[in-house]
Amino acid sequence: NAGVTQTPKFQVLKTGQSMTLQCAQDMNHNSMYWYRQDPGMGLRLIYYSASEGTTDKGEVPNGYNVSRLNKREFSLRLESAAPSQTSVYFCASRTGQSGIGYTFGSGTRLTVV
Amino acid sequence: DAKTTQPNSMESNEEEPVHLPCNHSTISGTDYIHWYRQLPSQGPEYVIHGLTSNVNNRMASLAIAEDRKSSTLILHRATLRDAAVYYCILRVGTYKYIFGTGTRLKVLA
């Protein structure tokens, strides 16, 4: 089925470890986004990529890096995980046209101990 | 930056209409108003969007104030499956959309 696929779905890391969250979309969307959602909170934008080859910071970029590998894939990397990064991470994509909304992935639940 | 304000929570009885308000007094003239909802343990899903005129789809209706500084998402007959957090969001940059904390809708059987 068409949509946004995130891997892994669950992950436990030790403080200081690194990992990359993967996201891929098969809808030929131009823009891709990474959000985090802490318990009981709304979504906060970490980074986004307006188009292939570009990335920009969102509200909470510290501690993260991103790569827009190609039009389909947008990865999020934690270089040195901290307990404050325990959260659910959502990837989303959209066409970029005005008024056209997001399609979200099902999320990655990350725990840093 | 554009910002939205929503009540933290609302309750509705099953089979009754629900009106979820959103204030977006800083909206710019060309920004669309989007509504999403998030069911428990799922990613947000699109509900509806609009620019100036009221909009209807199979899920809901969107009523937009004439001055565009507020909008209301209308669920015509709430069901237990509509229990979710509803987000009203605006664009704050060319490609950047910011979510607020949303309204948690509780539907009573």
PDB file of N, CA and C in Angstrom, chain A residues 36-80:
ATOM      1  N   ARG A  36       8.742  14.812  16.642  1.00  0.00           N
ATOM      2  CA  ARG A  36       8.758  14.004  17.846  1.00  0.00           C
ATOM      3  C   ARG A  36       7.535  14.341  18.683  1.00  0.00           C
ATOM      4  N   GLN A  37       7.070  13.331  19.424  1.00  0.00           N
ATOM      5  CA  GLN A  37       5.908  13.528  20.271  1.00  0.00           C
ATOM      6  C   GLN A  37       6.214  12.925  21.627  1.00  0.00           C
ATOM      7  N   ASP A  38       6.298  13.774  22.631  1.00  0.00           N
ATOM      8  CA  ASP A  38       6.526  13.335  23.990  1.00  0.00           C
ATOM      9  C   ASP A  38       5.183  13.006  24.637  1.00  0.00           C
ATOM     10  N   PRO A  39       5.174  12.183  25.677  1.00  0.00           N
ATOM     11  CA  PRO A  39       3.909  11.743  26.277  1.00  0.00           C
ATOM     12  C   PRO A  39       2.988  12.896  26.633  1.00  0.00           C
ATOM     13  N   GLY A  40       1.740  12.814  26.165  1.00  0.00           N
ATOM     14  CA  GLY A  40       0.751  13.828  26.477  1.00  0.00           C
ATOM     15  C   GLY A  40       0.949  15.156  25.790  1.00  0.00           C
ATOM     16  N   MET A  41       1.871  15.200  24.824  1.00  0.00           N
ATOM     17  CA  MET A  41       2.178  16.467  24.158  1.00  0.00           C
ATOM     18  C   MET A  41       1.796  16.395  22.685  1.00  0.00           C
ATOM     19  N   GLY A  42       1.783  17.578  22.064  1.00  0.00           N
ATOM     20  CA  GLY A  42       1.597  17.635  20.624  1.00  0.00           C
ATOM     21  C   GLY A  42       2.891  17.293  19.902  1.00  0.00           C
ATOM     22  N   LEU A  43       2.843  17.405  18.580  1.00  0.00           N
ATOM     23  CA  LEU A  43       4.022  17.096  17.777  1.00  0.00           C
ATOM     24  C   LEU A  43       4.915  18.322  17.640  1.00  0.00           C
ATOM     25  N   ARG A  44       6.229  18.097  17.709  1.00  0.00           N
ATOM     26  CA  ARG A  44       7.189  19.177  17.509  1.00  0.00           C
ATOM     27  C   ARG A  44       8.086  18.841  16.334  1.00  0.00           C
ATOM     28  N   LEU A  45       8.282  19.810  15.472  1.00  0.00           N
ATOM     29  CA  LEU A  45       9.043  19.605  14.250  1.00  0.00           C
ATOM     30  C   LEU A  45      10.536  19.607  14.548  1.00  0.00           C
ATOM     31  N   ILE A  46      11.241  18.563  14.113  1.00  0.00           N
ATOM     32  CA  ILE A  46      12.680  18.456  14.340  1.00  0.00           C
ATOM     33  C   ILE A  46      13.439  19.026  13.136  1.00  0.00           C
ATOM     34  N   TYR A  47      13.241  18.432  11.997  1.00  0.00           N
ATOM     35  CA  TYR A  47      13.846  18.852  10.739  1.00  0.00           C
ATOM     36  C   TYR A  47      12.848  18.602   9.616  1.00  0.00           C
ATOM     37  N   TYR A  48      13.061  19.305   8.523  1.00  0.00           N
ATOM     38  CA  TYR A  48      12.276  19.024   7.335  1.00  0.00           C
ATOM     39  C   TYR A  48      13.127  19.193   6.089  1.00  0.00           C
ATOM     40  N   SER A  49      12.617  18.627   5.007  1.00  0.00           N
ATOM     41  CA  SER A  49      13.294  18.712   3.719  1.00  0.00           C
ATOM     42  C   SER A  49      12.254  19.132   2.691  1.00  0.00           C
ATOM     43  N   ALA A  50      12.386  20.344   2.206  1.00  0.00           N
ATOM     44  CA  ALA A  50      11.398  20.859   1.267  1.00  0.00           C
ATOM     45  C   ALA A  50      11.453  20.122  -0.070  1.00  0.00           C
ATOM     46  N   SER A  51      12.639  19.689  -0.443  1.00  0.00           N
ATOM     47  CA  SER A  51      12.806  18.958  -1.701  1.00  0.00           C
ATOM     48  C   SER A  51      14.112  18.182  -1.614  1.00  0.00           C
ATOM     49  N   GLU A  52      14.304  17.291  -2.558  1.00  0.00           N
ATOM     50  CA  GLU A  52      15.530  16.491  -2.580  1.00  0.00           C
ATOM     51  C   GLU A  52      16.747  17.418  -2.600  1.00  0.00           C
ATOM     52  N   GLY A  53      17.690  17.152  -1.704  1.00  0.00           N
ATOM     53  CA  GLY A  53      18.913  17.936  -1.660  1.00  0.00           C
ATOM     54  C   GLY A  53      18.891  19.098  -0.690  1.00  0.00           C
ATOM     55  N   THR A  54      17.744  19.347  -0.035  1.00  0.00           N
ATOM     56  CA  THR A  54      17.671  20.449   0.932  1.00  0.00           C
ATOM     57  C   THR A  54      17.152  19.944   2.266  1.00  0.00           C
ATOM     58  N   THR A  55      17.688  20.497   3.357  1.00  0.00           N
ATOM     59  CA  THR A  55      17.170  20.211   4.684  1.00  0.00           C
ATOM     60  C   THR A  55      17.201  21.500   5.505  1.00  0.00           C
ATOM     61  N   ASP A  56      16.265  21.612   6.457  1.00  0.00           N
ATOM     62  CA  ASP A  56      16.198  22.801   7.302  1.00  0.00           C
ATOM     63  C   ASP A  56      15.774  22.417   8.704  1.00  0.00           C
ATOM     64  N   LYS A  57      16.187  23.259   9.665  1.00  0.00           N
ATOM     65  CA  LYS A  57      15.856  22.995  11.059  1.00  0.00           C
ATOM     66  C   LYS A  57      14.416  23.371  11.347  1.00  0.00           C
ATOM     67  N   GLY A  58      13.824  22.608  12.280  1.00  0.00           N
ATOM     68  CA  GLY A  58      12.502  22.919  12.778  1.00  0.00           C
ATOM     69  C   GLY A  58      12.578  23.549  14.149  1.00  0.00           C
ATOM     70  N   GLU A  59      11.629  23.178  15.027  1.00  0.00           N
ATOM     71  CA  GLU A  59      11.569  23.762  16.375  1.00  0.00           C
ATOM     72  C   GLU A  59      12.630  23.204  17.324  1.00  0.00           C
ATOM     73  N   VAL A  60      12.938  21.920  17.212  1.00  0.00           N
ATOM     74  CA  VAL A  60      13.795  21.247  18.197  1.00  0.00           C
ATOM     75  C   VAL A  60      14.879  20.416  17.510  1.00  0.00           C
ATOM     76  N   PRO A  61      15.825  21.033  16.785  1.00  0.00           N
ATOM     77  CA  PRO A  61      16.814  20.265  16.017  1.00  0.00           C
ATOM     78  C   PRO A  61      18.029  19.775  16.804  1.00  0.00           C
ATOM     79  N   ASN A  62      18.256  20.323  17.997  1.00  0.00           N
ATOM     80  CA  ASN A  62      19.496  19.997  18.717  1.00  0.00           C
ATOM     81  C   ASN A  62      19.568  18.521  19.068  1.00  0.00           C
ATOM     82  N   GLY A  63      20.727  17.919  18.770  1.00  0.00           N
ATOM     83  CA  GLY A  63      20.946  16.510  19.080  1.00  0.00           C
ATOM     84  C   GLY A  63      20.597  15.583  17.922  1.00  0.00           C
ATOM     85  N   TYR A  64      20.171  16.147  16.812  1.00  0.00           N
ATOM     86  CA  TYR A  64      19.751  15.351  15.650  1.00  0.00           C
ATOM     87  C   TYR A  64      20.450  15.821  14.380  1.00  0.00           C
ATOM     88  N   ASN A  65      20.600  14.897  13.435  1.00  0.00           N
ATOM     89  CA  ASN A  65      21.009  15.232  12.072  1.00  0.00           C
ATOM     90  C   ASN A  65      20.104  14.485  11.109  1.00  0.00           C
ATOM     91  N   VAL A  66      19.982  15.017   9.904  1.00  0.00           N
ATOM     92  CA  VAL A  66      19.127  14.374   8.916  1.00  0.00           C
ATOM     93  C   VAL A  66      19.860  14.265   7.589  1.00  0.00           C
ATOM     94  N   SER A  67      19.368  13.328   6.771  1.00  0.00           N
ATOM     95  CA  SER A  67      19.871  13.168   5.409  1.00  0.00           C
ATOM     96  C   SER A  67      18.700  12.905   4.489  1.00  0.00           C
ATOM     97  N   ARG A  68      18.596  13.698   3.431  1.00  0.00           N
ATOM     98  CA  ARG A  68      17.602  13.406   2.388  1.00  0.00           C
ATOM     99  C   ARG A  68      18.359  12.638   1.318  1.00  0.00           C
ATOM    100  N   LEU A  69      18.309  11.335   1.424  1.00  0.00           N
ATOM    101  CA  LEU A  69      19.125  10.453   0.593  1.00  0.00           C
ATOM    102  C   LEU A  69      18.722  10.525  -0.874  1.00  0.00           C
ATOM    103  N   ASN A  70      17.459  10.642  -1.125  1.00  0.00           N
ATOM    104  CA  ASN A  70      16.897  10.761  -2.470  1.00  0.00           C
ATOM    105  C   ASN A  70      15.463  11.250  -2.283  1.00  0.00           C
ATOM    106  N   LYS A  71      14.677  11.264  -3.313  1.00  0.00           N
ATOM    107  CA  LYS A  71      13.334  11.809  -3.167  1.00  0.00           C
ATOM    108  C   LYS A  71      12.485  10.959  -2.232  1.00  0.00           C
ATOM    109  N   ARG A  72      12.754   9.674  -2.161  1.00  0.00           N
ATOM    110  CA  ARG A  72      11.928   8.759  -1.379  1.00  0.00           C
ATOM    111  C   ARG A  72      12.309   8.704   0.095  1.00  0.00           C
ATOM    112  N   GLU A  73      13.587   8.906   0.414  1.00  0.00           N
ATOM    113  CA  GLU A  73      14.069   8.565   1.745  1.00  0.00           C
ATOM    114  C   GLU A  73      14.600   9.773   2.518  1.00  0.00           C
ATOM    115  N   PHE A  74      14.255   9.807   3.809  1.00  0.00           N
ATOM    116  CA  PHE A  74      14.675  10.906   4.684  1.00  0.00           C
ATOM    117  C   PHE A  74      14.985  10.281   6.036  1.00  0.00           C
ATOM    118  N   SER A  75      16.259  10.279   6.432  1.00  0.00           N
ATOM    119  CA  SER A  75      16.648   9.607   7.662  1.00  0.00           C
ATOM    120  C   SER A  75      16.971  10.615   8.760  1.00  0.00           C
ATOM    121  N   LEU A  76      16.775  10.161   9.988  1.00  0.00           N
ATOM    122  CA  LEU A  76      17.049  10.977  11.179  1.00  0.00           C
ATOM    123  C   LEU A  76      18.087  10.259  12.025  1.00  0.00           C
ATOM    124  N   ARG A  77      19.167  10.934  12.368  1.00  0.00           N
ATOM    125  CA  ARG A  77      20.251  10.304  13.126  1.00  0.00           C
ATOM    126  C   ARG A  77      20.432  10.958  14.483  1.00  0.00           C
ATOM    127  N   LEU A  78      20.548  10.102  15.482  1.00  0.00           N
ATOM    128  CA  LEU A  78      20.916  10.529  16.827  1.00  0.00           C
ATOM    129  C   LEU A  78      22.365  10.105  17.029  1.00  0.00           C
ATOM    130  N   GLU A  79      23.276  11.050  17.150  1.00  0.00           N
ATOM    131  CA  GLU A  79      24.703  10.732  17.239  1.00  0.00           C
ATOM    132  C   GLU A  79      25.092  10.209  18.618  1.00  0.00           C
ATOM    133  N   SER A  80      24.509  10.798  19.659  1.00  0.00           N
ATOM    134  CA  SER A  80      24.815  10.397  21.033  1.00  0.00           C
ATOM    135  C   SER A  80      23.518  10.533  21.832  1.00  0.00           C
TER     136      SER A  80
END
